mmCIF file of C-alpha atoms in Angstrom:
data_model
loop_
_atom_site.group_PDB
_atom_site.id
_atom_site.type_symbol
_atom_site.label_atom_id
_atom_site.label_comp_id
_atom_site.label_asym_id
_atom_site.label_seq_id
_atom_site.Cartn_x
_atom_site.Cartn_y
_atom_site.Cartn_z
ATOM 1 C CA MET J 219 -33.295 -19.857 -52.497
ATOM 2 C CA LYS J 220 -32.492 -18.359 -55.683
ATOM 3 C CA ILE J 221 -32.868 -14.417 -54.917
ATOM 4 C CA LYS J 222 -30.313 -15.916 -51.559
ATOM 5 C CA ALA J 223 -27.863 -17.393 -53.791
ATOM 6 C CA ALA J 224 -28.136 -13.742 -55.870
ATOM 7 C CA ILE J 225 -27.539 -11.880 -52.873
ATOM 8 C CA LEU J 226 -24.460 -13.708 -51.505
ATOM 9 C CA ALA J 227 -22.630 -13.732 -55.039
ATOM 10 C CA VAL J 228 -23.459 -9.854 -55.144
ATOM 11 C CA SER J 229 -22.063 -9.612 -51.573
ATOM 12 C CA ALA J 230 -18.960 -12.026 -52.323
ATOM 13 C CA ALA J 231 -18.252 -9.756 -55.373
ATOM 14 C CA ALA J 232 -18.271 -6.535 -53.552
ATOM 15 C CA LEU J 233 -16.447 -7.503 -50.671
ATOM 16 C CA LEU J 234 -13.761 -9.230 -53.262
ATOM 17 C CA ALA J 235 -13.692 -5.692 -54.971
ATOM 18 C CA ALA J 236 -13.823 -3.841 -51.539
ATOM 19 C CA CYS J 237 -10.275 -5.888 -50.267
ATOM 20 C CA GLY J 238 -8.453 -5.685 -53.411
ATOM 21 C CA GLN J 239 -8.907 -2.394 -53.869
ATOM 22 C CA PRO J 240 -6.585 -0.495 -51.117
ATOM 23 C CA ALA J 241 -3.781 -3.394 -52.220
ATOM 24 C CA ALA J 242 -3.876 -1.588 -55.380
ATOM 25 C CA ASP J 243 -4.010 1.904 -54.320
ATOM 26 C CA LYS J 244 -0.718 1.107 -51.870
ATOM 27 C CA ALA J 245 0.810 -0.134 -54.713
ATOM 28 C CA PRO J 246 1.739 3.115 -56.426
ATOM 29 C CA ALA J 247 3.116 4.318 -52.549
ATOM 30 C CA ALA J 248 5.228 1.193 -52.259
ATOM 31 C CA ASP J 249 6.711 1.563 -55.547
ATOM 32 C CA ALA J 250 7.129 5.595 -54.353
ATOM 33 C CA ALA J 251 8.959 4.009 -51.301
ATOM 34 C CA ALA J 252 11.244 1.729 -53.040
ATOM 35 C CA THR J 253 12.769 4.583 -55.211
ATOM 36 C CA ALA J 254 13.002 7.148 -52.419
ATOM 37 C CA PRO J 255 16.258 8.838 -52.178
ATOM 38 C CA VAL J 256 18.197 8.377 -48.923
ATOM 39 C CA GLU J 257 18.188 11.590 -46.739
ATOM 40 C CA LEU J 258 21.294 12.894 -46.925
ATOM 41 C CA LYS J 259 22.660 15.110 -43.907
ATOM 42 C CA ALA J 260 25.559 16.697 -46.030
ATOM 43 C CA PRO J 261 24.768 20.296 -47.224
ATOM 44 C CA ALA J 262 24.079 21.821 -50.186
ATOM 45 C CA GLY J 263 27.026 22.899 -52.305
ATOM 46 C CA VAL J 264 30.703 21.434 -54.294
ATOM 47 C CA TYR J 265 32.273 18.271 -53.174
ATOM 48 C CA VAL J 266 35.363 17.758 -54.462
ATOM 49 C CA MET J 267 37.420 14.155 -55.224
ATOM 50 C CA ASP J 268 39.698 13.197 -52.455
ATOM 51 C CA PRO J 269 42.546 11.934 -54.770
ATOM 52 C CA THR J 270 43.998 10.063 -52.046
ATOM 53 C CA HIS J 271 40.748 7.735 -51.836
ATOM 54 C CA ALA J 272 39.704 7.479 -55.518
ATOM 55 C CA SER J 273 40.065 4.786 -58.166
ATOM 56 C CA LEU J 274 38.927 4.883 -61.901
ATOM 57 C CA GLN J 275 39.715 1.427 -63.643
ATOM 58 C CA TRP J 276 38.745 0.557 -67.357
ATOM 59 C CA SER J 277 38.229 -2.677 -69.443
ATOM 60 C CA LEU J 278 37.683 -4.295 -72.364
ATOM 61 C CA PRO J 279 37.895 -8.047 -74.443
ATOM 62 C CA HIS J 280 41.213 -8.584 -74.939
ATOM 63 C CA ASN J 281 41.361 -11.487 -78.509
ATOM 64 C CA THR J 282 37.696 -12.862 -77.469
ATOM 65 C CA ILE J 283 39.181 -14.708 -74.337
ATOM 66 C CA SER J 284 39.592 -12.424 -71.751
ATOM 67 C CA ASN J 285 39.239 -8.813 -69.882
ATOM 68 C CA TYR J 286 42.143 -6.673 -70.149
ATOM 69 C CA THR J 287 41.952 -4.117 -67.477
ATOM 70 C CA ALA J 288 43.992 -0.335 -66.627
ATOM 71 C CA ARG J 289 43.524 2.671 -65.175
ATOM 72 C CA PHE J 290 44.131 6.060 -64.752
ATOM 73 C CA ASN J 291 46.477 7.791 -61.450
ATOM 74 C CA LYS J 292 45.583 11.274 -62.742
ATOM 75 C CA PHE J 293 41.788 12.550 -62.852
ATOM 76 C CA ASP J 294 39.832 14.870 -61.053
ATOM 77 C CA ALA J 295 36.127 15.105 -60.263
ATOM 78 C CA LYS J 296 33.605 17.432 -58.301
ATOM 79 C CA ILE J 297 29.707 17.139 -57.892
ATOM 80 C CA THR J 298 27.586 19.906 -56.838
ATOM 81 C CA LEU J 299 25.402 18.947 -54.528
ATOM 82 C CA ASP J 300 21.835 19.573 -54.099
ATOM 83 C CA PRO J 301 20.355 16.801 -51.034
ATOM 84 C CA ALA J 302 16.530 18.602 -51.926
ATOM 85 C CA ASN J 303 16.445 17.497 -55.124
ATOM 86 C CA LEU J 304 19.315 14.942 -55.943
ATOM 87 C CA ALA J 305 18.289 15.040 -59.784
ATOM 88 C CA ASN J 306 19.369 18.477 -59.441
ATOM 89 C CA SER J 307 22.460 17.592 -58.961
ATOM 90 C CA ALA J 308 25.571 17.544 -61.560
ATOM 91 C CA VAL J 309 29.064 16.313 -61.250
ATOM 92 C CA GLU J 310 32.185 16.633 -63.660
ATOM 93 C CA VAL J 311 35.328 14.848 -64.398
ATOM 94 C CA SER J 312 38.213 15.246 -65.898
ATOM 95 C CA ILE J 313 41.246 12.685 -67.258
ATOM 96 C CA ASP J 314 44.990 12.928 -67.982
ATOM 97 C CA PRO J 315 44.964 10.394 -70.391
ATOM 98 C CA ALA J 316 48.315 10.168 -70.199
ATOM 99 C CA SER J 317 48.598 8.876 -67.067
ATOM 100 C CA VAL J 318 47.177 5.209 -67.987
ATOM 101 C CA ASP J 319 48.682 2.853 -65.918
ATOM 102 C CA ALA J 320 48.714 -0.288 -67.808
ATOM 103 C CA ASN J 321 50.672 -2.272 -65.244
ATOM 104 C CA TYR J 322 52.745 -4.570 -68.096
ATOM 105 C CA PRO J 323 55.210 -6.955 -66.207
ATOM 106 C CA GLY J 324 56.980 -7.994 -69.647
ATOM 107 C CA ASP J 325 59.761 -6.952 -71.512
ATOM 108 C CA TYR J 326 57.620 -4.507 -73.670
ATOM 109 C CA THR J 327 61.075 -3.383 -75.533
ATOM 110 C CA GLY J 328 61.821 -7.167 -76.455
ATOM 111 C CA THR J 329 58.208 -7.903 -77.748
ATOM 112 C CA HIS J 330 57.591 -4.572 -79.360
ATOM 113 C CA ALA J 331 60.671 -3.468 -80.581
ATOM 114 C CA GLY J 332 58.879 -1.478 -83.890
ATOM 115 C CA SER J 333 56.286 0.513 -81.825
ATOM 116 C CA GLY J 334 58.955 3.192 -80.937
ATOM 117 C CA PHE J 335 57.290 3.273 -77.167
ATOM 118 C CA LYS J 336 59.446 1.998 -73.698
ATOM 119 C CA THR J 337 56.330 0.688 -71.699
ATOM 120 C CA TRP J 338 52.967 -0.439 -73.022
ATOM 121 C CA SER J 339 51.481 2.346 -70.759
ATOM 122 C CA GLU J 340 52.906 5.069 -72.937
ATOM 123 C CA ASP J 341 51.952 3.083 -76.021
ATOM 124 C CA ILE J 342 48.180 3.129 -75.149
ATOM 125 C CA ALA J 343 48.845 6.838 -73.852
ATOM 126 C CA LYS J 344 50.448 8.429 -76.561
ATOM 127 C CA ASN J 345 49.716 6.110 -80.020
ATOM 128 C CA LYS J 346 47.510 7.682 -82.477
ATOM 129 C CA ASN J 347 45.778 4.286 -82.679
ATOM 130 C CA PHE J 348 44.778 4.226 -78.855
ATOM 131 C CA LEU J 349 44.325 7.470 -76.246
ATOM 132 C CA ASN J 350 46.771 9.655 -78.604
ATOM 133 C CA ALA J 351 47.143 12.166 -75.842
ATOM 134 C CA GLY J 352 49.597 14.436 -77.389
ATOM 135 C CA THR J 353 46.341 15.209 -79.446
ATOM 136 C CA PHE J 354 44.122 15.122 -76.864
ATOM 137 C CA PRO J 355 45.295 15.685 -73.741
ATOM 138 C CA GLN J 356 41.834 15.743 -71.617
ATOM 139 C CA ILE J 357 39.070 13.155 -71.357
ATOM 140 C CA THR J 358 35.847 14.826 -69.985
ATOM 141 C CA PHE J 359 32.694 13.908 -68.813
ATOM 142 C CA LYS J 360 29.650 16.436 -67.792
ATOM 143 C CA SER J 361 26.117 15.350 -66.511
ATOM 144 C CA THR J 362 23.183 16.202 -68.216
ATOM 145 C CA LYS J 363 20.603 14.243 -66.264
ATOM 146 C CA VAL J 364 20.679 12.713 -63.227
ATOM 147 C CA GLU J 365 17.664 9.998 -62.661
ATOM 148 C CA LEU J 366 16.867 8.303 -59.512
ATOM 149 C CA THR J 367 16.438 4.460 -59.532
ATOM 150 C CA GLY J 368 16.413 3.536 -55.988
ATOM 151 C CA PRO J 369 17.202 4.827 -52.504
ATOM 152 C CA ARG J 370 20.856 4.821 -53.093
ATOM 153 C CA THR J 371 21.049 4.370 -56.928
ATOM 154 C CA ALA J 372 20.336 6.605 -60.336
ATOM 155 C CA LYS J 373 21.562 6.901 -63.832
ATOM 156 C CA VAL J 374 23.560 9.545 -64.628
ATOM 157 C CA THR J 375 23.645 10.710 -67.898
ATOM 158 C CA GLY J 376 26.117 12.993 -69.956
ATOM 159 C CA ASP J 377 28.628 14.370 -72.547
ATOM 160 C CA LEU J 378 31.628 12.135 -72.765
ATOM 161 C CA THR J 379 34.334 14.667 -74.738
ATOM 162 C CA PHE J 380 37.259 11.578 -76.099
ATOM 163 C CA LEU J 381 39.202 12.022 -79.018
ATOM 164 C CA GLY J 382 38.110 15.545 -79.813
ATOM 165 C CA VAL J 383 34.484 13.401 -80.070
ATOM 166 C CA THR J 384 31.629 14.192 -77.477
ATOM 167 C CA LYS J 385 28.567 11.888 -77.066
ATOM 168 C CA PRO J 386 26.500 10.637 -74.281
ATOM 169 C CA VAL J 387 26.685 8.076 -71.937
ATOM 170 C CA THR J 388 24.756 6.766 -69.164
ATOM 171 C CA LEU J 389 26.539 5.533 -65.688
ATOM 172 C CA ASP J 390 24.846 3.790 -63.031
ATOM 173 C CA ALA J 391 25.695 5.438 -59.678
ATOM 174 C CA THR J 392 25.473 4.450 -56.465
ATOM 175 C CA PHE J 393 25.660 6.613 -53.675
ATOM 176 C CA ASN J 394 27.569 4.818 -50.805
ATOM 177 C CA GLY J 395 27.075 6.737 -47.618
ATOM 178 C CA GLU J 396 28.398 9.865 -45.946
ATOM 179 C CA ILE J 397 30.003 10.920 -42.913
ATOM 180 C CA GLU J 398 29.495 14.197 -41.115
ATOM 181 C CA LYS J 399 32.765 15.232 -40.419
ATOM 182 C CA HIS J 400 36.173 14.242 -42.211
ATOM 183 C CA PRO J 401 38.220 12.609 -39.540
ATOM 184 C CA PHE J 402 41.446 14.919 -40.721
ATOM 185 C CA MET J 403 39.528 17.668 -42.948
ATOM 186 C CA GLN J 404 36.742 18.303 -40.765
ATOM 187 C CA VAL J 405 34.095 18.750 -43.692
ATOM 188 C CA PRO J 406 31.303 16.374 -44.567
ATOM 189 C CA THR J 407 32.518 13.578 -46.962
ATOM 190 C CA LEU J 408 30.256 11.724 -49.014
ATOM 191 C CA GLY J 409 31.226 8.633 -51.270
ATOM 192 C CA PHE J 410 29.711 7.290 -54.579
ATOM 193 C CA ALA J 411 30.676 4.714 -57.228
ATOM 194 C CA ALA J 412 29.708 4.613 -60.765
ATOM 195 C CA GLU J 413 29.742 2.344 -63.370
ATOM 196 C CA GLY J 414 29.034 2.105 -67.798
ATOM 197 C CA LYS J 415 29.985 1.102 -71.316
ATOM 198 C CA PHE J 416 30.212 2.856 -74.626
ATOM 199 C CA LYS J 417 32.029 1.513 -77.286
ATOM 200 C CA ARG J 418 35.479 2.956 -79.091
ATOM 201 C CA THR J 419 34.263 3.014 -82.444
ATOM 202 C CA ASP J 420 31.606 5.804 -81.523
ATOM 203 C CA PHE J 421 34.569 8.017 -80.754
ATOM 204 C CA GLY J 422 36.408 7.140 -83.938
ATOM 205 C CA MET J 423 39.008 4.412 -82.283
ATOM 206 C CA ALA J 424 39.444 1.782 -84.617
ATOM 207 C CA LEU J 425 39.034 -1.673 -83.917
ATOM 208 C CA GLY J 426 42.278 -4.526 -83.305
ATOM 209 C CA PRO J 427 42.676 -7.323 -81.091
ATOM 210 C CA VAL J 428 41.039 -5.278 -78.350
ATOM 211 C CA GLY J 429 36.847 -5.659 -78.019
ATOM 212 C CA ASP J 430 34.861 -2.640 -79.035
ATOM 213 C CA GLU J 431 33.203 -2.370 -75.770
ATOM 214 C CA VAL J 432 34.815 -0.522 -73.188
ATOM 215 C CA THR J 433 33.600 -1.074 -69.065
ATOM 216 C CA ILE J 434 34.403 2.030 -66.701
ATOM 217 C CA ARG J 435 34.526 2.287 -63.121
ATOM 218 C CA PHE J 436 34.707 5.180 -61.172
ATOM 219 C CA ASP J 437 35.026 5.013 -56.921
ATOM 220 C CA ALA J 438 35.853 7.926 -54.482
ATOM 221 C CA GLU J 439 35.309 9.885 -51.680
ATOM 222 C CA PHE J 440 34.408 13.351 -52.508
ATOM 223 C CA LEU J 441 34.586 16.348 -49.863
ATOM 224 C CA GLN J 442 33.058 19.442 -48.785
ATOM 225 C CA GLN J 443 34.598 22.558 -50.786
ATOM 226 C CA VAL J 444 35.200 25.165 -48.254
ATOM 227 C CA ALA J 445 35.659 28.973 -49.297
ATOM 228 C CA PRO J 446 38.987 29.984 -48.375
ATOM 229 C CA ALA J 447 38.848 32.294 -44.729
ATOM 230 C CA ALA J 448 38.728 35.918 -45.200
ATOM 231 C CA ALA J 449 42.259 37.993 -44.912
ATOM 232 C CA ALA J 450 42.125 39.857 -41.598
ATOM 233 C CA PRO J 451 41.733 43.451 -42.040
ATOM 234 C CA ALA J 452 45.159 45.394 -42.199
ATOM 235 C CA ALA J 453 45.694 47.511 -38.493
#
């Protein structure tokens, strides 16, 4: 009986091991499937931002009681897409800081008579304590690494140049979708969103009644850039 019990125990252990092994083997495959990128139909190449379907907002804590939000009205972006290996793709963004839109409905000159500016948007754009657009007329972001985190998501790390200082910033990007042919432009079109955070003090900006950590949010559609048709040869 003892021998029979021992044989049963060994058999049960072997059976459990056999049953458990395939699950362990399948775990990495399941993880890989969870992060495998969606299969893009869009061809490789450069995709430029459609300014009529784009938004770039930023927000930061205000007086520790709310989040203050504004936007830029003039900015541009392009994506160099490698659909066969999305990690080889790249993105570049340029922003005109003078285009900041604070959407301030109050009597700014009445409440800020000593500022020297006519609007809150102008103050943020030109004030040396804020965006200082007269000295630094452009903000840029150039990606240096794209790391896939899911079928439609990635972490995009790049160099942010702001107020003359360049530092790495990581954005969480999401692929929203694609259409094979834009209804008006007749070219492949992609949709992306990105969000990230950085500290103003890292770029030399002094603290005040607003907080240090800035949150940025970007949404846009990108159209495939098509080379202009070659001119017809002279007769």
